Amino acid sequence: MRGAFEAPPGSDEVSVSRRWYVAPWLSKAYAKHRVQRPRASPPKVYKGLAFVSVEIVRRFGSAVIDSRSEYLGHADIKHGIVRVKGVALAPDLRKVLEERLERLAQAARYTEDREPSRIQWRGGD
Amino acid sequence: MSAISGWTLSPSVPGLWAAFAKVNALGQDDESVCSYSWWFVRQETWYAYSLVDQLMQISRLTDGWDGYGAAGIDFKAVAHARNILPLLHASPDHILPGVAGTVLVEWERSLGRASLEIGQDTFSFYTSPTVGDPILLGGTIQGLDVGDINFALATITGNVVPQSLESRNWHVGVARRI
């Protein structure tokens, strides 16, 4: 699950929504309509939401920056390490990054959505 | 040799044909050598097929395979992985696609974990042992020494006995039977 917090090549940022501004049902709608790709090979299908506190992200060494220019409630987790397409990352940096991503994935509270086809979110906060 | 005829060998996997040819080349007269080699080839063939199959699945991933801008897996990285994997002494637990279009080979053992990333022309490797310092290796693919990788892997797979234990005289302190 560490891939959930991994930035794409050329960037060190992962888009997230702030719970204070964005209700889970809205995050679910965003994931289903903007991120989900059911016809891709392999398909990427919405399964649920993961919640992680800003305090934990910062404690593990990444930054969280507000990016409300995207929309009110949008933020980015910034790891400070940029991957280059086709290039293996230096081992010391990769070890730091992957262990951090692993810890983030373990610390995050993942809630699987039992009703992914519905608009409502009943997985709690 | 009749047992081999039951095998279905895929022409898309050159390693398997090579293994087949190796068994056929053995002399019929030396049965002990033949049986040993047959076992060896069977193990190697299964292992190679499993890895090649996983690599082939990874190689089909195109740009955006994770739905979040990941690069498609580079065919050169897959080719490098195909060359390197059969030379590793410890079988990996995971073969994964990397977001940068690289191939990740990972081991998770009781003594720690290790990860090898293979890119277009570069590689990086690290161990994360439960005790002791990590081993970090990296550079160009041409500079990759599989012997170094195997040695580093042995530190988390338990194939290496620390020198302090190896050199110890274990007979000291054993009660003598009277």
Tab-separated table of C-alpha atoms in Angstrom:
chain	number	residue	atom	x	y	z
A	1	MET	CA	0.000	0.000	0.000
A	2	ARG	CA	3.047	2.287	0.155
A	3	GLY	CA	2.358	3.198	-3.477
A	4	ALA	CA	-0.642	5.213	-2.276
A	5	PHE	CA	1.749	7.860	-0.984
A	6	GLU	CA	4.272	7.715	-3.835
A	7	ALA	CA	4.712	10.731	-6.112
A	8	PRO	CA	4.883	10.322	-9.908
A	9	PRO	CA	8.237	10.801	-11.688
A	10	GLY	CA	9.227	14.440	-12.119
A	11	SER	CA	7.462	15.473	-8.939
A	12	ASP	CA	7.789	14.960	-5.197
A	13	GLU	CA	4.162	15.733	-4.409
A	14	VAL	CA	1.128	13.582	-3.756
A	15	SER	CA	-2.317	15.195	-3.938
A	16	VAL	CA	-4.560	14.796	-0.917
A	17	SER	CA	-7.735	16.378	0.425
A	18	ARG	CA	-7.952	18.071	3.807
A	19	ARG	CA	-10.558	16.511	6.045
A	20	TRP	CA	-11.340	19.921	7.570
A	21	TYR	CA	-12.650	21.205	4.230
A	22	VAL	CA	-13.562	18.127	2.220
A	23	ALA	CA	-16.086	15.587	3.480
A	24	PRO	CA	-15.233	11.916	2.852
A	25	TRP	CA	-18.180	11.505	0.461
A	26	LEU	CA	-16.716	14.296	-1.675
A	27	SER	CA	-13.273	12.665	-1.647
A	28	LYS	CA	-14.981	9.455	-2.692
A	29	ALA	CA	-16.732	11.232	-5.567
A	30	TYR	CA	-13.438	12.808	-6.652
A	31	ALA	CA	-11.650	9.436	-6.542
A	32	LYS	CA	-14.372	7.753	-8.574
A	33	HIS	CA	-14.686	10.411	-11.246
A	34	ARG	CA	-11.151	11.793	-11.550
A	35	VAL	CA	-8.751	9.056	-10.414
A	36	GLN	CA	-10.513	5.778	-11.100
A	37	ARG	CA	-9.764	4.084	-14.441
A	38	PRO	CA	-11.867	0.934	-14.696
A	39	ARG	CA	-11.111	0.388	-18.405
A	40	ALA	CA	-7.343	0.685	-18.088
A	41	SER	CA	-5.135	-2.377	-18.204
A	42	PRO	CA	-4.722	-3.253	-15.386
A	43	PRO	CA	-7.849	-1.424	-14.159
A	44	LYS	CA	-7.508	1.071	-11.331
A	45	VAL	CA	-10.672	0.880	-9.297
A	46	TYR	CA	-11.745	2.899	-6.261
A	47	LYS	CA	-11.806	0.704	-3.155
A	48	GLY	CA	-11.855	3.060	-0.181
A	49	LEU	CA	-10.194	5.973	1.568
A	50	ALA	CA	-7.111	6.261	3.752
A	51	PHE	CA	-6.858	8.875	6.489
A	52	VAL	CA	-3.566	10.102	7.887
A	53	SER	CA	-2.890	13.051	10.149
A	54	VAL	CA	-0.647	15.936	9.094
A	55	GLU	CA	1.258	15.531	12.339
A	56	ILE	CA	2.231	11.955	11.425
A	57	VAL	CA	3.269	12.925	7.891
A	58	ARG	CA	5.527	15.682	9.233
A	59	ARG	CA	6.933	13.450	11.968
A	60	PHE	CA	8.036	10.926	9.324
A	61	GLY	CA	9.962	13.620	7.421
A	62	SER	CA	7.619	14.808	4.668
A	63	ALA	CA	5.973	18.209	4.435
A	64	VAL	CA	2.317	19.037	3.931
A	65	ILE	CA	1.575	22.189	1.977
A	66	ASP	CA	-1.754	23.848	1.349
A	67	SER	CA	-2.538	24.154	-2.360
A	68	ARG	CA	-5.979	25.676	-2.386
A	69	SER	CA	-5.308	27.123	-5.837
A	70	GLU	CA	-6.437	23.689	-7.077
A	71	TYR	CA	-9.588	23.778	-4.946
A	72	LEU	CA	-10.364	24.714	-1.381
A	73	GLY	CA	-9.247	21.766	0.709
A	74	HIS	CA	-6.562	20.510	-1.661
A	75	ALA	CA	-3.111	19.878	-0.203
A	76	ASP	CA	0.091	18.132	-1.214
A	77	ILE	CA	2.292	15.761	0.716
A	78	LYS	CA	5.805	16.784	-0.310
A	79	HIS	CA	8.514	14.154	0.110
A	80	GLY	CA	11.465	16.250	-1.080
A	81	ILE	CA	12.803	13.469	-3.332
A	82	VAL	CA	12.078	13.557	-7.074
A	83	ARG	CA	12.145	10.408	-9.209
A	84	VAL	CA	13.426	10.624	-12.786
A	85	LYS	CA	11.726	8.517	-15.440
A	86	GLY	CA	13.680	5.352	-16.254
A	87	VAL	CA	16.411	6.060	-13.691
A	88	ALA	CA	16.995	4.061	-10.512
A	89	LEU	CA	17.076	6.340	-7.492
A	90	ALA	CA	20.325	6.467	-5.485
A	91	PRO	CA	20.181	3.674	-2.870
A	92	ASP	CA	20.492	5.935	0.178
A	93	LEU	CA	17.652	8.182	-1.005
A	94	ARG	CA	15.515	5.246	-2.075
A	95	LYS	CA	15.923	3.549	1.286
A	96	VAL	CA	14.829	6.724	3.079
A	97	LEU	CA	11.887	7.285	0.740
A	98	GLU	CA	10.585	3.714	0.646
A	99	GLU	CA	10.844	3.235	4.398
A	100	ARG	CA	9.001	6.508	4.894
A	101	LEU	CA	6.269	5.485	2.458
A	102	GLU	CA	5.972	2.138	4.224
A	103	ARG	CA	5.607	3.843	7.609
A	104	LEU	CA	3.030	6.253	6.208
A	105	ALA	CA	1.025	3.373	4.779
A	106	GLN	CA	1.131	1.573	8.117
A	107	ALA	CA	0.171	4.691	10.073
A	108	ALA	CA	-2.701	5.604	7.749
A	109	ARG	CA	-6.150	4.351	8.664
A	110	TYR	CA	-7.478	2.662	5.554
A	111	THR	CA	-11.210	2.060	5.378
A	112	GLU	CA	-12.481	-0.170	2.622
A	113	ASP	CA	-15.733	1.060	1.129
A	114	ARG	CA	-18.379	-1.664	1.297
A	115	GLU	CA	-20.649	0.306	-0.994
A	116	PRO	CA	-18.333	1.740	-3.646
A	117	SER	CA	-21.122	2.232	-6.166
A	118	ARG	CA	-23.122	4.532	-3.863
A	119	ILE	CA	-22.606	8.272	-3.538
A	120	GLN	CA	-22.673	8.165	0.232
A	121	TRP	CA	-19.681	7.352	2.415
A	122	ARG	CA	-20.493	5.186	5.404
A	123	GLY	CA	-16.982	4.341	6.486
A	124	GLY	CA	-16.753	6.942	9.250
A	125	ASP	CA	-14.214	9.742	9.590
B	1	MET	CA	14.912	-38.670	-20.208
B	2	SER	CA	11.357	-39.780	-20.840
B	3	ALA	CA	10.090	-37.664	-17.944
B	4	ILE	CA	11.059	-34.511	-19.771
B	5	SER	CA	8.798	-35.234	-22.702
B	6	GLY	CA	5.783	-34.400	-20.560
B	7	TRP	CA	6.858	-30.803	-20.144
B	8	THR	CA	5.262	-28.033	-22.092
B	9	LEU	CA	7.918	-25.510	-22.896
B	10	SER	CA	7.018	-22.081	-24.120
B	11	PRO	CA	9.121	-20.795	-27.033
B	12	SER	CA	8.653	-17.291	-25.638
B	13	VAL	CA	10.937	-18.166	-22.746
B	14	PRO	CA	14.439	-18.813	-24.110
B	15	GLY	CA	15.716	-19.818	-20.666
B	16	LEU	CA	13.483	-22.864	-20.688
B	17	TRP	CA	14.742	-24.050	-24.037
B	18	ALA	CA	18.269	-23.639	-22.760
B	19	ALA	CA	17.450	-25.779	-19.736
B	20	PHE	CA	15.887	-28.422	-21.963
B	21	ALA	CA	18.932	-28.540	-24.203
B	22	LYS	CA	21.172	-28.890	-21.182
B	23	VAL	CA	19.407	-32.052	-20.033
B	24	ASN	CA	19.394	-33.558	-23.492
B	25	ALA	CA	23.110	-33.018	-23.771
B	26	LEU	CA	23.775	-35.253	-20.776
B	27	GLY	CA	25.083	-38.725	-21.477
B	28	GLN	CA	22.686	-41.664	-20.953
B	29	ASP	CA	25.481	-43.759	-19.420
B	30	ASP	CA	26.033	-41.633	-16.358
B	31	GLU	CA	22.700	-41.994	-14.597
B	32	SER	CA	23.712	-40.403	-11.304
B	33	VAL	CA	24.835	-37.206	-12.982
B	34	CYS	CA	21.737	-37.228	-15.121
B	35	SER	CA	19.304	-37.544	-12.218
B	36	TYR	CA	21.000	-34.834	-10.236
B	37	SER	CA	21.006	-32.493	-13.207
B	38	TRP	CA	17.379	-33.304	-13.928
B	39	TRP	CA	16.395	-32.208	-10.427
B	40	PHE	CA	18.522	-29.098	-10.753
B	41	VAL	CA	17.069	-28.178	-14.100
B	42	ARG	CA	13.518	-28.790	-12.898
B	43	GLN	CA	13.989	-26.400	-9.979
B	44	GLU	CA	15.715	-23.817	-12.144
B	45	THR	CA	13.087	-24.099	-14.850
B	46	TRP	CA	10.173	-23.571	-12.489
B	47	TYR	CA	11.932	-20.645	-10.840
B	48	ALA	CA	12.908	-19.037	-14.123
B	49	TYR	CA	9.427	-19.446	-15.568
B	50	SER	CA	7.795	-17.886	-12.511
B	51	LEU	CA	10.080	-14.846	-12.625
B	52	VAL	CA	9.879	-14.405	-16.377
B	53	ASP	CA	6.100	-14.624	-16.188
B	54	GLN	CA	5.965	-11.873	-13.561
B	55	LEU	CA	8.367	-9.745	-15.573
B	56	MET	CA	6.253	-10.151	-18.692
B	57	GLN	CA	3.195	-8.941	-16.805
B	58	ILE	CA	5.100	-5.903	-15.566
B	59	SER	CA	6.488	-5.121	-19.009
B	60	ARG	CA	2.943	-4.631	-20.351
B	61	LEU	CA	2.308	-1.634	-18.084
B	62	THR	CA	2.107	1.608	-20.022
B	63	ASP	CA	2.258	5.264	-18.923
B	64	GLY	CA	-0.183	6.051	-16.126
B	65	TRP	CA	-0.591	2.413	-15.049
B	66	ASP	CA	-1.147	3.495	-11.444
B	67	GLY	CA	-3.688	6.160	-12.398
B	68	TYR	CA	-1.374	8.818	-11.016
B	69	GLY	CA	1.263	9.557	-13.648
B	70	ALA	CA	3.552	6.548	-13.265
B	71	ALA	CA	5.887	5.931	-16.203
B	72	GLY	CA	5.412	2.835	-18.355
B	73	ILE	CA	7.895	0.088	-17.622
B	74	ASP	CA	11.000	0.506	-19.731
B	75	PHE	CA	11.753	-2.474	-21.961
B	76	LYS	CA	15.486	-2.066	-21.310
B	77	ALA	CA	14.876	-2.339	-17.569
B	78	VAL	CA	12.917	-5.547	-18.143
B	79	ALA	CA	15.704	-6.919	-20.339
B	80	HIS	CA	18.305	-6.122	-17.674
B	81	ALA	CA	16.113	-7.781	-15.039
B	82	ARG	CA	15.811	-10.913	-17.187
B	83	ASN	CA	19.590	-11.129	-17.372
B	84	ILE	CA	20.200	-10.476	-13.682
B	85	LEU	CA	17.449	-12.553	-11.997
B	86	PRO	CA	18.787	-16.021	-12.909
B	87	LEU	CA	22.154	-15.083	-11.384
B	88	LEU	CA	20.773	-14.220	-7.945
B	89	HIS	CA	21.236	-16.873	-5.265
B	90	ALA	CA	18.210	-15.840	-3.178
B	91	SER	CA	14.828	-16.017	-4.861
B	92	PRO	CA	12.985	-12.694	-4.536
B	93	ASP	CA	9.665	-12.398	-2.722
B	94	HIS	CA	8.282	-9.660	-4.959
B	95	ILE	CA	8.879	-8.359	-8.467
B	96	LEU	CA	7.107	-5.031	-8.789
B	97	PRO	CA	6.777	-2.134	-11.214
B	98	GLY	CA	8.305	1.169	-10.084
B	99	VAL	CA	6.576	4.515	-10.634
B	100	ALA	CA	9.614	5.744	-12.578
B	101	GLY	CA	9.257	2.903	-15.096
B	102	THR	CA	11.802	0.739	-13.322
B	103	VAL	CA	11.648	-2.860	-12.099
B	104	LEU	CA	11.764	-3.491	-8.348
B	105	VAL	CA	12.984	-6.805	-6.950
B	106	GLU	CA	12.404	-7.241	-3.225
B	107	TRP	CA	13.262	-9.698	-0.482
B	108	GLU	CA	11.645	-9.851	2.955
B	109	ARG	CA	13.341	-12.179	5.370
B	110	SER	CA	13.555	-12.625	9.111
B	111	LEU	CA	16.948	-10.870	9.202
B	112	GLY	CA	15.741	-7.848	7.246
B	113	ARG	CA	14.662	-6.756	3.817
B	114	ALA	CA	16.456	-5.850	0.607
B	115	SER	CA	15.454	-4.083	-2.572
B	116	LEU	CA	16.994	-3.924	-6.030
B	117	GLU	CA	15.799	-1.324	-8.511
B	118	ILE	CA	16.675	-1.800	-12.171
B	119	GLY	CA	16.328	1.141	-14.521
B	120	GLN	CA	17.086	1.865	-18.156
B	121	ASP	CA	20.841	2.117	-17.586
B	122	THR	CA	21.151	2.305	-13.814
B	123	PHE	CA	20.527	0.206	-10.727
B	124	SER	CA	20.327	0.731	-7.007
B	125	PHE	CA	20.337	-1.800	-4.209
B	126	TYR	CA	20.040	-1.592	-0.453
B	127	THR	CA	19.580	-3.900	2.475
B	128	SER	CA	17.668	-2.945	5.571
B	129	PRO	CA	18.846	-5.464	8.178
B	130	THR	CA	17.141	-5.839	11.537
B	131	VAL	CA	20.588	-5.614	13.138
B	132	GLY	CA	23.664	-3.850	11.796
B	133	ASP	CA	24.366	-1.373	9.049
B	134	PRO	CA	22.652	-1.372	5.651
B	135	ILE	CA	24.557	-2.183	2.466
B	136	LEU	CA	24.084	0.364	-0.320
B	137	LEU	CA	25.069	-0.292	-3.925
B	138	GLY	CA	24.304	1.677	-7.055
B	139	GLY	CA	25.515	2.982	-10.393
B	140	THR	CA	25.314	2.000	-14.023
B	141	ILE	CA	24.081	-1.415	-15.111
B	142	GLN	CA	27.509	-2.083	-16.644
B	143	GLY	CA	29.037	-1.633	-13.203
B	144	LEU	CA	26.623	-4.025	-11.476
B	145	ASP	CA	28.451	-6.922	-9.856
B	146	VAL	CA	26.014	-9.745	-9.136
B	147	GLY	CA	28.544	-11.209	-6.707
B	148	ASP	CA	28.247	-8.097	-4.541
B	149	ILE	CA	24.455	-8.293	-4.654
B	150	ASN	CA	24.525	-11.975	-3.687
B	151	PHE	CA	26.883	-11.279	-0.803
B	152	ALA	CA	24.686	-8.447	0.453
B	153	LEU	CA	21.586	-10.640	0.121
B	154	ALA	CA	23.270	-13.357	2.157
B	155	THR	CA	23.398	-10.974	5.119
B	156	ILE	CA	19.593	-10.911	5.316
B	157	THR	CA	18.857	-14.426	4.116
B	158	GLY	CA	21.112	-15.966	6.743
B	159	ASN	CA	23.590	-17.679	4.419
B	160	VAL	CA	26.530	-15.870	5.962
B	161	VAL	CA	27.847	-16.749	9.404
B	162	PRO	CA	29.389	-13.699	11.072
B	163	GLN	CA	33.156	-14.030	11.320
B	164	SER	CA	33.134	-13.766	15.093
B	165	LEU	CA	30.917	-16.879	15.272
B	166	GLU	CA	32.652	-18.711	12.445
B	167	SER	CA	36.080	-18.452	14.038
B	168	ARG	CA	34.892	-19.511	17.493
B	169	ASN	CA	35.903	-22.902	18.847
B	170	TRP	CA	32.524	-24.413	19.629
B	171	HIS	CA	34.079	-27.453	21.350
B	172	VAL	CA	35.083	-25.330	24.310
B	173	GLY	CA	32.577	-25.701	27.111
B	174	VAL	CA	30.990	-28.932	25.862
B	175	ALA	CA	30.596	-31.365	28.754
B	176	ARG	CA	32.813	-34.379	28.372
B	177	ARG	CA	31.096	-37.731	28.689
B	178	ILE	CA	32.720	-39.897	31.328
